[in-house]
GROMACS .gro file of C-alpha atoms in nm:
model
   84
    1UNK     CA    1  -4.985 -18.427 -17.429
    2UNK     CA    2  -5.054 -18.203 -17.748
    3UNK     CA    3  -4.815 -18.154 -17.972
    4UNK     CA    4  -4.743 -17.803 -18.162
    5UNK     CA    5  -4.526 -17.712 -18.432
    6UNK     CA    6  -4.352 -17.377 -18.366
    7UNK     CA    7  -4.046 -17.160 -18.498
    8UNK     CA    8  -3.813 -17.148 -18.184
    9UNK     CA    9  -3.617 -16.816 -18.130
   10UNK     CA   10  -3.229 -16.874 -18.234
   11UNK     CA   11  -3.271 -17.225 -18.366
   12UNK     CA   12  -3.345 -17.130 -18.706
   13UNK     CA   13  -2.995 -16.979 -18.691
   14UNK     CA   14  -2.842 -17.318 -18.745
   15UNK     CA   15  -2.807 -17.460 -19.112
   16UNK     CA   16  -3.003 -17.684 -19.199
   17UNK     CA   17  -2.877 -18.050 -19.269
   18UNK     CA   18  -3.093 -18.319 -19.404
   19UNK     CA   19  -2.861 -18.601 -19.282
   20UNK     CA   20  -2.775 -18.438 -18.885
   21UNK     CA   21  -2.950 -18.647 -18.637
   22UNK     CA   22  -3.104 -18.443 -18.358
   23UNK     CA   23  -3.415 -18.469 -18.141
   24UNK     CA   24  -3.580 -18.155 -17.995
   25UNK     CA   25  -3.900 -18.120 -17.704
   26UNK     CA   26  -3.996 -17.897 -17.488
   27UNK     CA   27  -3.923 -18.002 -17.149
   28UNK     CA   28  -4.250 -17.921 -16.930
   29UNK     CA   29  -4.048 -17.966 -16.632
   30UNK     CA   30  -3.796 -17.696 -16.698
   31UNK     CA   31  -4.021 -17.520 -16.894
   32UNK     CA   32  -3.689 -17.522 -17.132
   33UNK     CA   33  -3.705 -17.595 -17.479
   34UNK     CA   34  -3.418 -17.864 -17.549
   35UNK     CA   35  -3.245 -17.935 -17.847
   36UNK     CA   36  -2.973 -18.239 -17.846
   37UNK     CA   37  -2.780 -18.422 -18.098
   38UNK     CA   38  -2.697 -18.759 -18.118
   39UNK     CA   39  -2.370 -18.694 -18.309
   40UNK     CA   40  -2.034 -18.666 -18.216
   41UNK     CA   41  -1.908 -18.334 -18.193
   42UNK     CA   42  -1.531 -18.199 -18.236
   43UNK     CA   43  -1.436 -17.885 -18.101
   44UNK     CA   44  -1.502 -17.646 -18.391
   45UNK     CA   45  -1.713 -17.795 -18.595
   46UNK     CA   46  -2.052 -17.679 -18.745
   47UNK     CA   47  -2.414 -17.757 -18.585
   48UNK     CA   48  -2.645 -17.833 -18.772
   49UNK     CA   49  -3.002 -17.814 -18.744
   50UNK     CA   50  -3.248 -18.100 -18.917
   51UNK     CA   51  -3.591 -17.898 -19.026
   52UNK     CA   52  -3.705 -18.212 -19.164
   53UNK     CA   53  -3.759 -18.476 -19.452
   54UNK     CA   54  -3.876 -18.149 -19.704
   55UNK     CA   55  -3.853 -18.126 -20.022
   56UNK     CA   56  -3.748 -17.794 -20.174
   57UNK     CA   57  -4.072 -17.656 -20.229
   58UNK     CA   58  -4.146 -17.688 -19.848
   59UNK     CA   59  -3.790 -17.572 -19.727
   60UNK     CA   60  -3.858 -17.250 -20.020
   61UNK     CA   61  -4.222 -17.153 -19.881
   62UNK     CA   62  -4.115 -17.240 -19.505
   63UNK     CA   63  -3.755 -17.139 -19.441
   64UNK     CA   64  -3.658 -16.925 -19.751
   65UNK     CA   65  -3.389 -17.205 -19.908
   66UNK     CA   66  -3.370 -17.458 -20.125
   67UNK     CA   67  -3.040 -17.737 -20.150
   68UNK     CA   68  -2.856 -17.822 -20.429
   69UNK     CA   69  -2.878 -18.215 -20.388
   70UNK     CA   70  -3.190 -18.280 -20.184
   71UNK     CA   71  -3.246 -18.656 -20.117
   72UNK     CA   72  -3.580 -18.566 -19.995
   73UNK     CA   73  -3.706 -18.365 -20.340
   74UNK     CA   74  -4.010 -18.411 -20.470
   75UNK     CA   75  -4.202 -18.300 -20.784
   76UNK     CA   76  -4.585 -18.189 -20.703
   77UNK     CA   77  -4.805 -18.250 -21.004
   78UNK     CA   78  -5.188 -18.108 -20.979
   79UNK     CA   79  -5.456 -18.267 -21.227
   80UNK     CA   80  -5.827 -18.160 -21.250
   81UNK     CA   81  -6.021 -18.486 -21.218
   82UNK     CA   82  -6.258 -18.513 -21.462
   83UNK     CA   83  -6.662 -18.679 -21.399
   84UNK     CA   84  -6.695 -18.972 -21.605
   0.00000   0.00000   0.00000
């Protein structure tokens, strides 16, 4: 089917870790949206949620953060292309 990118109510209340591996769909069948990790969890210990390979420009503009050490981090650079 199509796929959509959305903000899903509560999950944007998890902090966001670039290494956490997770996979999240909405379930058609349930009409649930599901989100699981595939990490092993101790009793009292943080979730995290994964927005993504983003640099800190993206996470800024999209999610209103930026990390420290990003291993995703990029620099953007913009030239005017001149006619020859």
């Amino acid at each position: 089917g199509k796929q959509y990118k959305a903000m899903a109510a509560v999950i944007d209340m998890f902090n966001h870790n670039p290494r956490s591996i997770m996979i999240h769909k909405f379930n058609e069948e349930t009409d649930h949206f599901e989100l699981k990790t595939l990490e092993k969890i101790n009793v009292g210990d943080e979730i995290f949620g994964n927005y993504g390979k983003l640099c800190n420009s993206k996470l800024l503009a999209f999610y209103g953060f930026v990390l420290e050490e990003n291993m995703h981090h990029t620099v953007d650079i913009w030239a005017t292309m001149l006619p020859e």
